[in-house]
Coordinates of C-alpha atoms in Angstrom, one line a residue:
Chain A
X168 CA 101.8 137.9 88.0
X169 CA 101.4 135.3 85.4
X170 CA 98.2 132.5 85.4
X171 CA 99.1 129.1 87.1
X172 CA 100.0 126.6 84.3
X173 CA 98.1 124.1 86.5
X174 CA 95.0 124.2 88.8
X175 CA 93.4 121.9 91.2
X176 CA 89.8 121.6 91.4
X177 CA 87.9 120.5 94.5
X178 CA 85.2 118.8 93.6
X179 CA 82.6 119.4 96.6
X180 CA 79.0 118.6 95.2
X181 CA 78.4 114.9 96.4
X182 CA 79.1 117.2 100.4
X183 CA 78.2 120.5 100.1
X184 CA 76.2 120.1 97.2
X185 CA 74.1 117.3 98.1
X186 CA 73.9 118.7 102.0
X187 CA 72.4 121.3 100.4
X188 CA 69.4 119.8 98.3
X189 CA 66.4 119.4 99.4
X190 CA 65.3 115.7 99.1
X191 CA 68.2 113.3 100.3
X192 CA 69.3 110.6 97.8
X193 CA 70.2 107.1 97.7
X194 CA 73.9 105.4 98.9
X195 CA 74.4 103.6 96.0
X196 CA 73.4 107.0 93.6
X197 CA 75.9 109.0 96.1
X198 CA 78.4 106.2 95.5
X199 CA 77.9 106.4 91.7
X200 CA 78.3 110.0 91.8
X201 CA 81.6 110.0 93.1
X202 CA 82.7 107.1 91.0
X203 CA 81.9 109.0 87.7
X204 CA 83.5 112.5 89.2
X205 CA 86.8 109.8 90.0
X206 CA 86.4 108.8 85.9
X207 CA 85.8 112.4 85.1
X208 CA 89.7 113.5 86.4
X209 CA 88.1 115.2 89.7
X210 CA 91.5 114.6 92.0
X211 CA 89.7 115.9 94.3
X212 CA 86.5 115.0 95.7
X213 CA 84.4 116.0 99.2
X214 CA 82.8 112.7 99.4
X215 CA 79.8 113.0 102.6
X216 CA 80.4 114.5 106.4
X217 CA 79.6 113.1 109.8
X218 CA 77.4 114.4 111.4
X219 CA 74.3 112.5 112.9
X220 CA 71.6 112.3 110.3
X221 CA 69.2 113.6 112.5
X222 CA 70.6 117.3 111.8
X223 CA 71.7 116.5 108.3
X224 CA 69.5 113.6 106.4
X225 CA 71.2 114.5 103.1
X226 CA 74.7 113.4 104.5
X227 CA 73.5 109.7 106.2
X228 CA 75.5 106.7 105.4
X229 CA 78.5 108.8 104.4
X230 CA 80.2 105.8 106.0
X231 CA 78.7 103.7 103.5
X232 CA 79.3 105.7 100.7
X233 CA 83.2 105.8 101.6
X234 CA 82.6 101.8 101.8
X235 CA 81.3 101.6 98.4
X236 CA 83.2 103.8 96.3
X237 CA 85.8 102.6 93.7
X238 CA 88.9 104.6 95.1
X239 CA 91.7 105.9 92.4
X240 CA 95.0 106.3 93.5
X241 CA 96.7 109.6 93.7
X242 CA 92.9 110.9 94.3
X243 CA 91.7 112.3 97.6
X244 CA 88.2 111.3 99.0
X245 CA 87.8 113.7 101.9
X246 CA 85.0 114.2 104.3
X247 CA 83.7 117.3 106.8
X248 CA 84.1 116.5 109.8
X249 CA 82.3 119.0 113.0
X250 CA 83.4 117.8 116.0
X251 CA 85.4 115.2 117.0
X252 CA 83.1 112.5 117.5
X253 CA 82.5 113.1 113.4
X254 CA 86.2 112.8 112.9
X255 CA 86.4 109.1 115.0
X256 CA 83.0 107.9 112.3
X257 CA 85.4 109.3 109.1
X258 CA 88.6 107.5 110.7
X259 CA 86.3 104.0 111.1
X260 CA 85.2 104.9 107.7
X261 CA 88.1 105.0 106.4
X262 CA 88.4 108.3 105.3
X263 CA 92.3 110.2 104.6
X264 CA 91.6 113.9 104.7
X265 CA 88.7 115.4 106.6
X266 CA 88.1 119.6 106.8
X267 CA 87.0 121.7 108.9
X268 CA 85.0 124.8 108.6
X269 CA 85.1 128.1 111.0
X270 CA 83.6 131.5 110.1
X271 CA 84.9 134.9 109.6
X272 CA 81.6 136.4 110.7
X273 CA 81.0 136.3 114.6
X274 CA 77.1 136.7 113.5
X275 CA 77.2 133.9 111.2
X276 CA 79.1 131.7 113.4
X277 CA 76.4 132.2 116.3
X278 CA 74.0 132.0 114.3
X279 CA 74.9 128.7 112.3
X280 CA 77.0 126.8 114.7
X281 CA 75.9 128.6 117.8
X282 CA 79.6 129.8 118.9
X283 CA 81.9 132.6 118.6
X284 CA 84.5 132.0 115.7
X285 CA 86.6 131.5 118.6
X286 CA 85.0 128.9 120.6
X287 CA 84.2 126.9 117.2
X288 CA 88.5 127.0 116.2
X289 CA 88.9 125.8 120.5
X290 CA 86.5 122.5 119.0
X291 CA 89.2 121.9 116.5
X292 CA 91.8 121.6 118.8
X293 CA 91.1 117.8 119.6
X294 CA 90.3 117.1 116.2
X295 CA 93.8 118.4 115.2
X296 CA 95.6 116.6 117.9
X297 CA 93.4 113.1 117.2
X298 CA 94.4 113.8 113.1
X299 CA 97.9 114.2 113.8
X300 CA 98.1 111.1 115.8
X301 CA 96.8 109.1 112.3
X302 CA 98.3 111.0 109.7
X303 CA 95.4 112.2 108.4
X304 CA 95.7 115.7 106.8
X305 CA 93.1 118.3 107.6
X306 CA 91.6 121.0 105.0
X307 CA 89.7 124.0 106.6
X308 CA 87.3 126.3 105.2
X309 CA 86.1 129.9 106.3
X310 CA 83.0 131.2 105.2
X311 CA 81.6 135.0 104.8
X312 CA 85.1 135.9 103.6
X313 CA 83.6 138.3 101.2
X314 CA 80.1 139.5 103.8
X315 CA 78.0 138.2 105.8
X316 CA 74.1 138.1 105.9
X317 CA 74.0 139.7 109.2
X318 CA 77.0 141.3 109.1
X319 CA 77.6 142.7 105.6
X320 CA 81.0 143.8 104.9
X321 CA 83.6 141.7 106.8
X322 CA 87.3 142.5 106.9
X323 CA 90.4 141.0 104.8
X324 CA 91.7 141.3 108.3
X325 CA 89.6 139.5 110.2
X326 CA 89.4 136.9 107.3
X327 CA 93.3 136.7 107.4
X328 CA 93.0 136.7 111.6
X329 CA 90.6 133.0 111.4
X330 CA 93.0 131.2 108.2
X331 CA 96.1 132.3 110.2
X332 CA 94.5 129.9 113.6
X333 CA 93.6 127.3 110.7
X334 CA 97.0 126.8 109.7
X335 CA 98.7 127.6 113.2
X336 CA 96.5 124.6 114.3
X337 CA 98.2 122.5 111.0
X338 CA 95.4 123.1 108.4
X339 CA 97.5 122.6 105.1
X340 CA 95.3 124.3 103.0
X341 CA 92.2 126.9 104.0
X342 CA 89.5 127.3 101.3
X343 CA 88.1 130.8 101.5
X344 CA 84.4 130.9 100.7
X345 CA 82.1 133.4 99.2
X346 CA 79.4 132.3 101.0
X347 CA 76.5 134.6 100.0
X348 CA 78.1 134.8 96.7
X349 CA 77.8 139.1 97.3
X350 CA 81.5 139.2 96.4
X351 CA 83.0 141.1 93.5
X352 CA 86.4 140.9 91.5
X353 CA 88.3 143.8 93.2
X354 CA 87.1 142.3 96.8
X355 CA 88.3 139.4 95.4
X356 CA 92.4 140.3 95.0
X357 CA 91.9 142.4 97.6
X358 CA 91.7 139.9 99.7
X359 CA 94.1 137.2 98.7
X360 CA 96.7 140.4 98.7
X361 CA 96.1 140.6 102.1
X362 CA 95.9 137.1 103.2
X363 CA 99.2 136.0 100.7
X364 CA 101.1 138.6 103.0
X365 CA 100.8 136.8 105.8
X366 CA 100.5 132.6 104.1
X367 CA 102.1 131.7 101.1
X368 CA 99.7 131.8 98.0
X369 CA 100.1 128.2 96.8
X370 CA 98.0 127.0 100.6
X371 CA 94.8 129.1 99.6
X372 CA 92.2 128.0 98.3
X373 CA 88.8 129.3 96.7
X374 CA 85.6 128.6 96.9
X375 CA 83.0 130.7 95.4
X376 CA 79.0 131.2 94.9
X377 CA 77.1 132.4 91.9
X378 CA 73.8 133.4 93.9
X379 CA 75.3 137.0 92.1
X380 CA 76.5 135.1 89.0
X381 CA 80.0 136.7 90.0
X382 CA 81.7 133.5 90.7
X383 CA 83.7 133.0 87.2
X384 CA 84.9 136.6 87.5
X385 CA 86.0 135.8 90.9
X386 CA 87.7 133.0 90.0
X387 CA 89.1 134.7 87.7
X388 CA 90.9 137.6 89.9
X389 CA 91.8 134.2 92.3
X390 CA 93.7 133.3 89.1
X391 CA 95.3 136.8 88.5
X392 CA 96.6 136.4 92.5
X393 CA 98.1 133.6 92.1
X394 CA 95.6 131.3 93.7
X395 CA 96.1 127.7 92.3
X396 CA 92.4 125.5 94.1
X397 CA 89.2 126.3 93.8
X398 CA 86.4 124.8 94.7
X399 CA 83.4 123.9 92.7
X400 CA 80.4 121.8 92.3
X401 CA 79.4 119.8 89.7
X402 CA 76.0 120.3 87.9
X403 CA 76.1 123.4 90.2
X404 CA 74.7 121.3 92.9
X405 CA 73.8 122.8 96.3
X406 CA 71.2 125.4 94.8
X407 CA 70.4 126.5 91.4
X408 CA 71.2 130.3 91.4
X409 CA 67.5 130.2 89.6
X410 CA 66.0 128.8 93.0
X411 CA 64.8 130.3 95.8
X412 CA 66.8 130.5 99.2
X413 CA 69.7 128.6 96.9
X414 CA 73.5 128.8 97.6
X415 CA 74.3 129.0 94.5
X416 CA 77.1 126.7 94.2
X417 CA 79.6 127.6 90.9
X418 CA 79.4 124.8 88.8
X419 CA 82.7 122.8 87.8
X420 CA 81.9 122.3 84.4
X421 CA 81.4 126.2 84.1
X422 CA 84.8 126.8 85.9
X423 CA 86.7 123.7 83.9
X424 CA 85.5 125.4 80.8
X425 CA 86.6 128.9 81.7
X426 CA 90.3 127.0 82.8
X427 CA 90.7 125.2 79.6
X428 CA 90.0 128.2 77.7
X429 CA 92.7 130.4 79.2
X430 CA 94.7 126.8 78.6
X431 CA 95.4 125.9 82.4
X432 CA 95.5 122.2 82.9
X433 CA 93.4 120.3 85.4
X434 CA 93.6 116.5 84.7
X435 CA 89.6 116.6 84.4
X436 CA 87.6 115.8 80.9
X437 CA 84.7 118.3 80.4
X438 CA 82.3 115.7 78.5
X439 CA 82.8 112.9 81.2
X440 CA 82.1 115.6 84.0
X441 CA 79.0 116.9 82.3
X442 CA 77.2 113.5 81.9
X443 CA 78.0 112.8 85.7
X444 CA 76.3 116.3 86.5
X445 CA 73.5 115.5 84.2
X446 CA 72.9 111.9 85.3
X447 CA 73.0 113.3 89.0
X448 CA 70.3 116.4 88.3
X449 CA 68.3 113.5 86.9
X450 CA 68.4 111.8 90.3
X451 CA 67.7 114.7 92.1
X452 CA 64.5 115.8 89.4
X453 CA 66.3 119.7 89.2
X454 CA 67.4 121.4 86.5
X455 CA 71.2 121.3 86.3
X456 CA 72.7 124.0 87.4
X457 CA 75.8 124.6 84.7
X458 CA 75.5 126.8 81.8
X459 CA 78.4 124.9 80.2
X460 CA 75.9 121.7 80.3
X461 CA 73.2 123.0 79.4
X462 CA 75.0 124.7 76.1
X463 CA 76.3 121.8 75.2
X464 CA 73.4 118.9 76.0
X465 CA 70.8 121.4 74.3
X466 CA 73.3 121.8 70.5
Chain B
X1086 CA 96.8 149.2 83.2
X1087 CA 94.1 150.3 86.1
X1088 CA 90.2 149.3 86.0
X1089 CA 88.0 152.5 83.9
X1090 CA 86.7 154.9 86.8
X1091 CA 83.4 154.5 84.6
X1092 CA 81.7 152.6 82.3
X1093 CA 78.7 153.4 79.6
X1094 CA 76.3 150.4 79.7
X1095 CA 74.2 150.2 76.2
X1096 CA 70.9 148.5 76.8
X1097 CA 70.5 145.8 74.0
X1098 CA 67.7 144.5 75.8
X1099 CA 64.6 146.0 73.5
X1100 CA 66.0 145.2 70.2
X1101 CA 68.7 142.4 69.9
X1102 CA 66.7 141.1 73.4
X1103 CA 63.4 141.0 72.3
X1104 CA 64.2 140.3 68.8
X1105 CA 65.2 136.6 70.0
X1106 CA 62.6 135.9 72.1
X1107 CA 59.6 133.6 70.8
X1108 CA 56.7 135.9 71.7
X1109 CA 56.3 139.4 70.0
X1110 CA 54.9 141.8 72.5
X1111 CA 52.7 144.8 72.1
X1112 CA 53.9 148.1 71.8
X1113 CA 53.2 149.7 74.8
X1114 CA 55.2 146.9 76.7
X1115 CA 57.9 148.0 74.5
X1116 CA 57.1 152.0 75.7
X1117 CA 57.1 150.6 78.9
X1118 CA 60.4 149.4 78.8
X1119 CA 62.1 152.0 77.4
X1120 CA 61.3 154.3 79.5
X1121 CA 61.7 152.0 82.6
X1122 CA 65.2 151.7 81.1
X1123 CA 65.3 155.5 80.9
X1124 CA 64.4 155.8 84.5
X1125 CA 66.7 153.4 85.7
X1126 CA 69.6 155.9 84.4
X1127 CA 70.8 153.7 81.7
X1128 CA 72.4 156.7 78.9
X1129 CA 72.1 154.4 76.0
X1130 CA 68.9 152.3 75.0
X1131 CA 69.0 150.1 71.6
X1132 CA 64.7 150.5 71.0
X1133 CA 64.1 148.5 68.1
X1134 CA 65.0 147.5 64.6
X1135 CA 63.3 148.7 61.0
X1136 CA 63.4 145.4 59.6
X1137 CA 60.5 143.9 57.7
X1138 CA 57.7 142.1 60.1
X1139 CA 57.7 139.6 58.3
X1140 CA 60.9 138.7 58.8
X1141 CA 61.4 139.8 62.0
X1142 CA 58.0 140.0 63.7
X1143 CA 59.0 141.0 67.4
X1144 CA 60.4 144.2 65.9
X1145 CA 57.1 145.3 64.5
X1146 CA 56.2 148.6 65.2
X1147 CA 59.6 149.8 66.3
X1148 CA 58.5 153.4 64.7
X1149 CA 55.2 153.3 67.5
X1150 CA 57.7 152.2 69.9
X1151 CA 60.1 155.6 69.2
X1152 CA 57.1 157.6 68.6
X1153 CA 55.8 156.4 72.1
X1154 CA 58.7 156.6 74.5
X1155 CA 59.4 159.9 76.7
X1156 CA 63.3 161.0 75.7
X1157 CA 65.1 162.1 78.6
X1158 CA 68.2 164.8 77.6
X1159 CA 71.7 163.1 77.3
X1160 CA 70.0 159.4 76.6
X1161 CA 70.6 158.0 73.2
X1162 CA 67.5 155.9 72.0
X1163 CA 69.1 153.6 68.9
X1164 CA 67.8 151.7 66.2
X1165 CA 69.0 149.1 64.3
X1166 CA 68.9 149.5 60.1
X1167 CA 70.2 146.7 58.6
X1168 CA 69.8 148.4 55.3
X1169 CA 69.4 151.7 53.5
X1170 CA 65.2 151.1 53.6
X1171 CA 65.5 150.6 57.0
X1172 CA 68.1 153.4 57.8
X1173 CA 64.7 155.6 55.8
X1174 CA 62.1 154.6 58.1
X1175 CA 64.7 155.0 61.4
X1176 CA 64.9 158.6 60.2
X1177 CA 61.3 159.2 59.4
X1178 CA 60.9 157.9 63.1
X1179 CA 63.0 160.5 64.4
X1180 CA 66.1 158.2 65.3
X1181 CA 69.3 159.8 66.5
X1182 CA 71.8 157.2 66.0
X1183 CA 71.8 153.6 64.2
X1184 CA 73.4 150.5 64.4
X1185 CA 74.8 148.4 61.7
X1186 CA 76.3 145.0 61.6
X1187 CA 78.8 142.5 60.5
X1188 CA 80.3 138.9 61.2
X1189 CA 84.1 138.6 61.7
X1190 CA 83.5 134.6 60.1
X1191 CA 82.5 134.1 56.3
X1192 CA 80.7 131.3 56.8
X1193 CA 78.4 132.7 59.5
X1194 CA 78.0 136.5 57.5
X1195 CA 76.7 134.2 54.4
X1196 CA 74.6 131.5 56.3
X1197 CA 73.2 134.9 58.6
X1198 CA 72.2 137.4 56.3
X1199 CA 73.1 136.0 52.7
X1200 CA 76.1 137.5 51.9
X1201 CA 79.9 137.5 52.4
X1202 CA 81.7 140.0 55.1
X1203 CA 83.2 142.0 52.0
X1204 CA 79.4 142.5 50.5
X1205 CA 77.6 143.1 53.8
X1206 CA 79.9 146.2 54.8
X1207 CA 79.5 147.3 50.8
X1208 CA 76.0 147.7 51.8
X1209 CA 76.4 149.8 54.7
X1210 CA 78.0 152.2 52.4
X1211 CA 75.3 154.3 51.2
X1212 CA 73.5 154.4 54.9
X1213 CA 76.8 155.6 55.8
X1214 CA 76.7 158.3 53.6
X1215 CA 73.1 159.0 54.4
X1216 CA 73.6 158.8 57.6
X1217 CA 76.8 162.0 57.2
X1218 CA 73.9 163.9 55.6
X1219 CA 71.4 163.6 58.2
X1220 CA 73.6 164.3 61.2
X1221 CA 73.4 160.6 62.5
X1222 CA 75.7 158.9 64.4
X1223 CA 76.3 155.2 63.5
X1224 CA 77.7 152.5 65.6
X1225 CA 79.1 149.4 64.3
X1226 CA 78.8 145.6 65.7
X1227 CA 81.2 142.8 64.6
X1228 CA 79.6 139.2 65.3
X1229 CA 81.6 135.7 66.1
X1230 CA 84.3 137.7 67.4
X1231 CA 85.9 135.0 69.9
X1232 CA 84.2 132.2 68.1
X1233 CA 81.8 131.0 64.6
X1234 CA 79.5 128.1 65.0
X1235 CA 80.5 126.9 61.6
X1236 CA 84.3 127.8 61.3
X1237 CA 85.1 127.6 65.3
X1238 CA 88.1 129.6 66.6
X1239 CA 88.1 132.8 64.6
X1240 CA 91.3 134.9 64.4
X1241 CA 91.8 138.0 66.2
X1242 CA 93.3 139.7 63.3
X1243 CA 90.6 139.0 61.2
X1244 CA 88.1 140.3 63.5
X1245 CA 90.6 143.6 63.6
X1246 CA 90.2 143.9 60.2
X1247 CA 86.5 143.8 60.0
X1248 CA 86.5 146.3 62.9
X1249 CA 88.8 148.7 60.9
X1250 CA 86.8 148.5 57.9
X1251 CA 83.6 149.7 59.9
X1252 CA 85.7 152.4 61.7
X1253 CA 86.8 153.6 58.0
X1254 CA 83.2 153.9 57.0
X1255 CA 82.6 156.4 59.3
X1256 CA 81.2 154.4 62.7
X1257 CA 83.0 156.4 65.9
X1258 CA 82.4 153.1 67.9
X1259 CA 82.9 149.1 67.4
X1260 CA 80.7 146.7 69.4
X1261 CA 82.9 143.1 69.6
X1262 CA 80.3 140.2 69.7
X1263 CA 80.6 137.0 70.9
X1264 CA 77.9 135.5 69.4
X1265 CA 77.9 132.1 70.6
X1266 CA 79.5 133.1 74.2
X1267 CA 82.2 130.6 73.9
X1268 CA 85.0 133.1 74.8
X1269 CA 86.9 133.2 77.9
X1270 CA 89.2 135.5 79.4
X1271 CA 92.2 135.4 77.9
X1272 CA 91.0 135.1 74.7
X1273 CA 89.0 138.3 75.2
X1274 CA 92.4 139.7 76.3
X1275 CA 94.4 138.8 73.7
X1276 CA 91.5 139.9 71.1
X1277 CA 91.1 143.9 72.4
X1278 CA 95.1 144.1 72.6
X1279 CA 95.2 143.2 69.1
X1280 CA 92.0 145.3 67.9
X1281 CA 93.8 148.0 70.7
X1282 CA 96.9 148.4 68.3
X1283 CA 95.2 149.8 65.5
X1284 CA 92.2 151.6 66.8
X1285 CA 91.9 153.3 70.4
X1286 CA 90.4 151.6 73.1
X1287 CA 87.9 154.2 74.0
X1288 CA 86.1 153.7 70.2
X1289 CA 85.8 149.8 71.8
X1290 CA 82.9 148.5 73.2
X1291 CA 82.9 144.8 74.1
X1292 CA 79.2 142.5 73.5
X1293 CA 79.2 138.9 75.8
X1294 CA 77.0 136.3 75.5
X1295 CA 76.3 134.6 78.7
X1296 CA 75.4 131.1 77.1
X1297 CA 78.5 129.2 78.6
X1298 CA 78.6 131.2 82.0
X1299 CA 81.9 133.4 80.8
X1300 CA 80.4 136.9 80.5
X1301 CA 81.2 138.6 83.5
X1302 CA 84.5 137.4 83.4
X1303 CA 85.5 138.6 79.8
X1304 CA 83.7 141.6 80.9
X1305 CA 86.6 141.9 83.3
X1306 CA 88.8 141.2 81.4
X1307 CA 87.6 143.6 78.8
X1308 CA 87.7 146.3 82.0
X1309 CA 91.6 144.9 82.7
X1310 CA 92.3 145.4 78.8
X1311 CA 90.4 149.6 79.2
X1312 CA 87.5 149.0 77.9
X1313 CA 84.9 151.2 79.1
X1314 CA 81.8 150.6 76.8
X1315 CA 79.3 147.4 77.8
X1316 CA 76.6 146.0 76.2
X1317 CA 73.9 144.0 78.0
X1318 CA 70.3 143.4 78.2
X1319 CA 68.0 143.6 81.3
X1320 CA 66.5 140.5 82.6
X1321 CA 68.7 138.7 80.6
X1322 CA 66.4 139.3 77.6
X1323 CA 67.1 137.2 74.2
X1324 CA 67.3 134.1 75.7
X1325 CA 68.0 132.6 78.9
X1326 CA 70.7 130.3 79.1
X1327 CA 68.4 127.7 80.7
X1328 CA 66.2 127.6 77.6
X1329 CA 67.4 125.3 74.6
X1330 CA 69.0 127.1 71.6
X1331 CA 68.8 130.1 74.2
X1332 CA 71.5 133.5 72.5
X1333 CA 72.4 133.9 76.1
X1334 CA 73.2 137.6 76.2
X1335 CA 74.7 138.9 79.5
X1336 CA 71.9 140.4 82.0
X1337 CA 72.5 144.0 82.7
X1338 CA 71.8 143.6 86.4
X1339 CA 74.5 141.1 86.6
X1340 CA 77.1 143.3 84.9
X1341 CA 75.7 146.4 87.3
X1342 CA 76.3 144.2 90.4
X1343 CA 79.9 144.0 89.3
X1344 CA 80.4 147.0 88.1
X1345 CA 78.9 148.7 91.0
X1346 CA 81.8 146.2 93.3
X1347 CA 84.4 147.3 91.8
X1348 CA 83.7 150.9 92.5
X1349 CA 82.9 152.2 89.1
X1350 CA 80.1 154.6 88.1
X1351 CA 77.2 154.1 85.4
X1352 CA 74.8 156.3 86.7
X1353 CA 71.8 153.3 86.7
X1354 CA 70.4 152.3 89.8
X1355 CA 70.1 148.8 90.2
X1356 CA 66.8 148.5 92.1
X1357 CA 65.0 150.1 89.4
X1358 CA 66.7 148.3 86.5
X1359 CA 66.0 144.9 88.7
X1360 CA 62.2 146.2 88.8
X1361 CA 62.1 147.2 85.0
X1362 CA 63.5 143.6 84.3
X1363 CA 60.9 141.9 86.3
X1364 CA 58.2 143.6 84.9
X1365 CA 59.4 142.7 81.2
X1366 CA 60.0 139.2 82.6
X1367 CA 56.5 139.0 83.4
X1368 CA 54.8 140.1 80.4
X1369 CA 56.6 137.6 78.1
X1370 CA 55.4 134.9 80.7
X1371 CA 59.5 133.8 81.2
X1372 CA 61.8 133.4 83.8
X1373 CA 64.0 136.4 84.7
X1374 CA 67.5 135.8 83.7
X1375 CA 69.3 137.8 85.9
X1376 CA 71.3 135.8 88.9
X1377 CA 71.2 139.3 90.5
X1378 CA 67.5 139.9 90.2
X1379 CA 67.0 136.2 91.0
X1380 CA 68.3 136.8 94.3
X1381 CA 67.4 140.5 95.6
X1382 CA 63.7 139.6 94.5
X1383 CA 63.8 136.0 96.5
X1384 CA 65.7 137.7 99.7

């Protein structure tokens, strides 16, 4: 199988990344964010999630931010969206495309959203139904496709089993996501082979950790499978792999740079995407967390 | 072509590692670490470099260090002799096998050590011939192979040719180099199927710099491509791509992690190469640059 001439990046920082920081930032430094990834070529972008600040501070006025941002055309702005009373707040925000996110770990999806995978994909159900109703298209995500922290090893099956409910319930695309970042290349075709038997290749999506600093080679084998989206993170936000207790995020500039040197297109420029991650690790006082950036802001 | 069933790691970490980092250390760190390395299972340590101290301070004392360190059968402990003086004082120490080294770019071989490509492998020629005499085995290392900081792209034929000349000369293996890390996948590809036409692939080893985030995936490449020889140094030693003007060379941890996923043998254990890399980490006083060590030792 050849490379794809052409690959979409999903630009998640300014949601998972930021969710994932410790101090919570300003609206108008979220809104900037988002505006410089829009310059930067990003046609793609996770913009906040609603869910009530109280549980997540780093994701408040997501609402705000959708308000304030300078929207592109032909670009997506999507948001997460939990339950349904998160998907009504995106729809009065505004918002086009939300996602939803399931596990393939029953451990991991007790122990973070305190249900079994299948009680979390019944929760869906009336988001599904209220999305259809608007026309607004709805991305889903599994985690712990590659092991679990409780778990370890978790089945290509199983993983297969959840994105198969996903797009049954009309997910048009499902992310698949390293989430402890333990996952190697072979794991990595593995289990696209197995999952491309069942959905066709161009509706999967990848989204990988570096917490193992695997992440390019696994975006690599995504590449040799056929896979055409990944997911990345700009600046590496959402945990320096060099921090502790970090996810450990793949940067985008590291992924772009790996893409435009095996000469697949993505629409994005590499120098206006690293001065958006810098000016954002700036905001947040961290290092930034791509090697490309770092290279190229220390020469 | 399928993935080697195993893979021969050579431990740069003591000499081309510590040989770019600011701080000499003493020499019986240095022991230390070689032998930690031996423990760990590695079968191939590079120990120092007979180069002048004044030139090259952190290699000072390389002689102590091979005088020092406890040889375990089957291991090869290596030295670097950049010239026929040096090549003298590795024997006098009692080394086994040497290392010499050229640049596949004419602008970096002169602005590096003084000379042009054609000159620098005329010099090798009478530690070549020594080296016959005495029964020593010497490996060869081609710099810039995927890219020069002066000239840029560098072309894969003229890196072959470089690579055949050493071959000539008597070296039974090739170490490909790139220097600045800017390769990527494909290119690393396209570079050992050319190199592959003229010389087998099991005289090949491949060298990746870390410094843009690409290593592990050219290292997989390199695995796609048959390559079964590695180079890497633990802890990430010679510059950690966080640190400005950083080398970036690959940590070995990270390239174990991998290796060990996709189900091929080394014979190192990982816990005691993440320990040995720790310990090193701490006496220079640096941050450990292994993503791998990062995380077991945070969990």
């Amino acid at each position: 199988m050849s490379l794809p001439q052409r690959v979409r990046l999903v630009e998640v920082g300014p949601r998972d990344g930021l969710q994932n920081e410790a101090r919570p930032i300003d609206v108008a430094d979220k809104i900037r964010l988002v505006d410089d990834l829009t310059h930067a070529g990003l046609g793609y972008i996770e913009v906040g999630s609603f869910v009530s600040p109280k549980w997540v501070p780093q994701m408040a006025g997501s609402a705000e931010v959708f308000a304030g941002i300078q929207r592109k055309k032909g670009v997506t702005y999507a948001a997460l969206a939990p339950n349904l009373r998160g998907f009504e707040d995106a729809l009065t925000a505004g918002v086009k495309e939300v996602a939803v996110f399931a596990a393939a770990s029953e451990s991991f999806s007790q122990r973070n959203i305190n249900c079994s995978i299948s009680e979390s994909l019944d929760r869906f159900l009336p988001i599904m139904e209220a999305a259809r109703l608007h026309g607004i298209q709805v991305r889903g995500y599994v985690s712990c496709v590659l092991g679990c922290p409780y778990e370890g090893a978790v089945s290509p099956k199983q993983v297969a089993a959840v994105a198969n409910e996903l797009f049954a319930m009309g997910c048009y695309e499902v992310s698949f996501g390293d989430t402890i970042g333990t996952g190697t290349p072979g794991a990595t075709r593995e289990l696209f082979n197995e999952v491309a038997g069942q959905i066709p290749r161009s509706k999967l999506a990848g989204h990988f950790h570096d917490t193992y600093g695997q992440a390019l080679a696994n975006i690599y084998a995504g590449l040799l499978e056929g896979i055409q989206v990944f997911d990345s993170s700009v600046a590496g936000l959402g945990g320096c792999p060099y921090a502790k207790g970090a996810t450990g995020n793949v940067a985008t500039e590291d992924v772009l740079y790996m893409l435009m040197g095996l000469g697949i297109d993505t629409g994005v420029d590499l120098d206006a995407l690293v001065a958006a991650g810098q000016r954002i690790s700036d905001v947040l006082g961290r290092a930034n967390g791509s090697r490309v950036a770092k290279a190229r802001l220390s020469g």
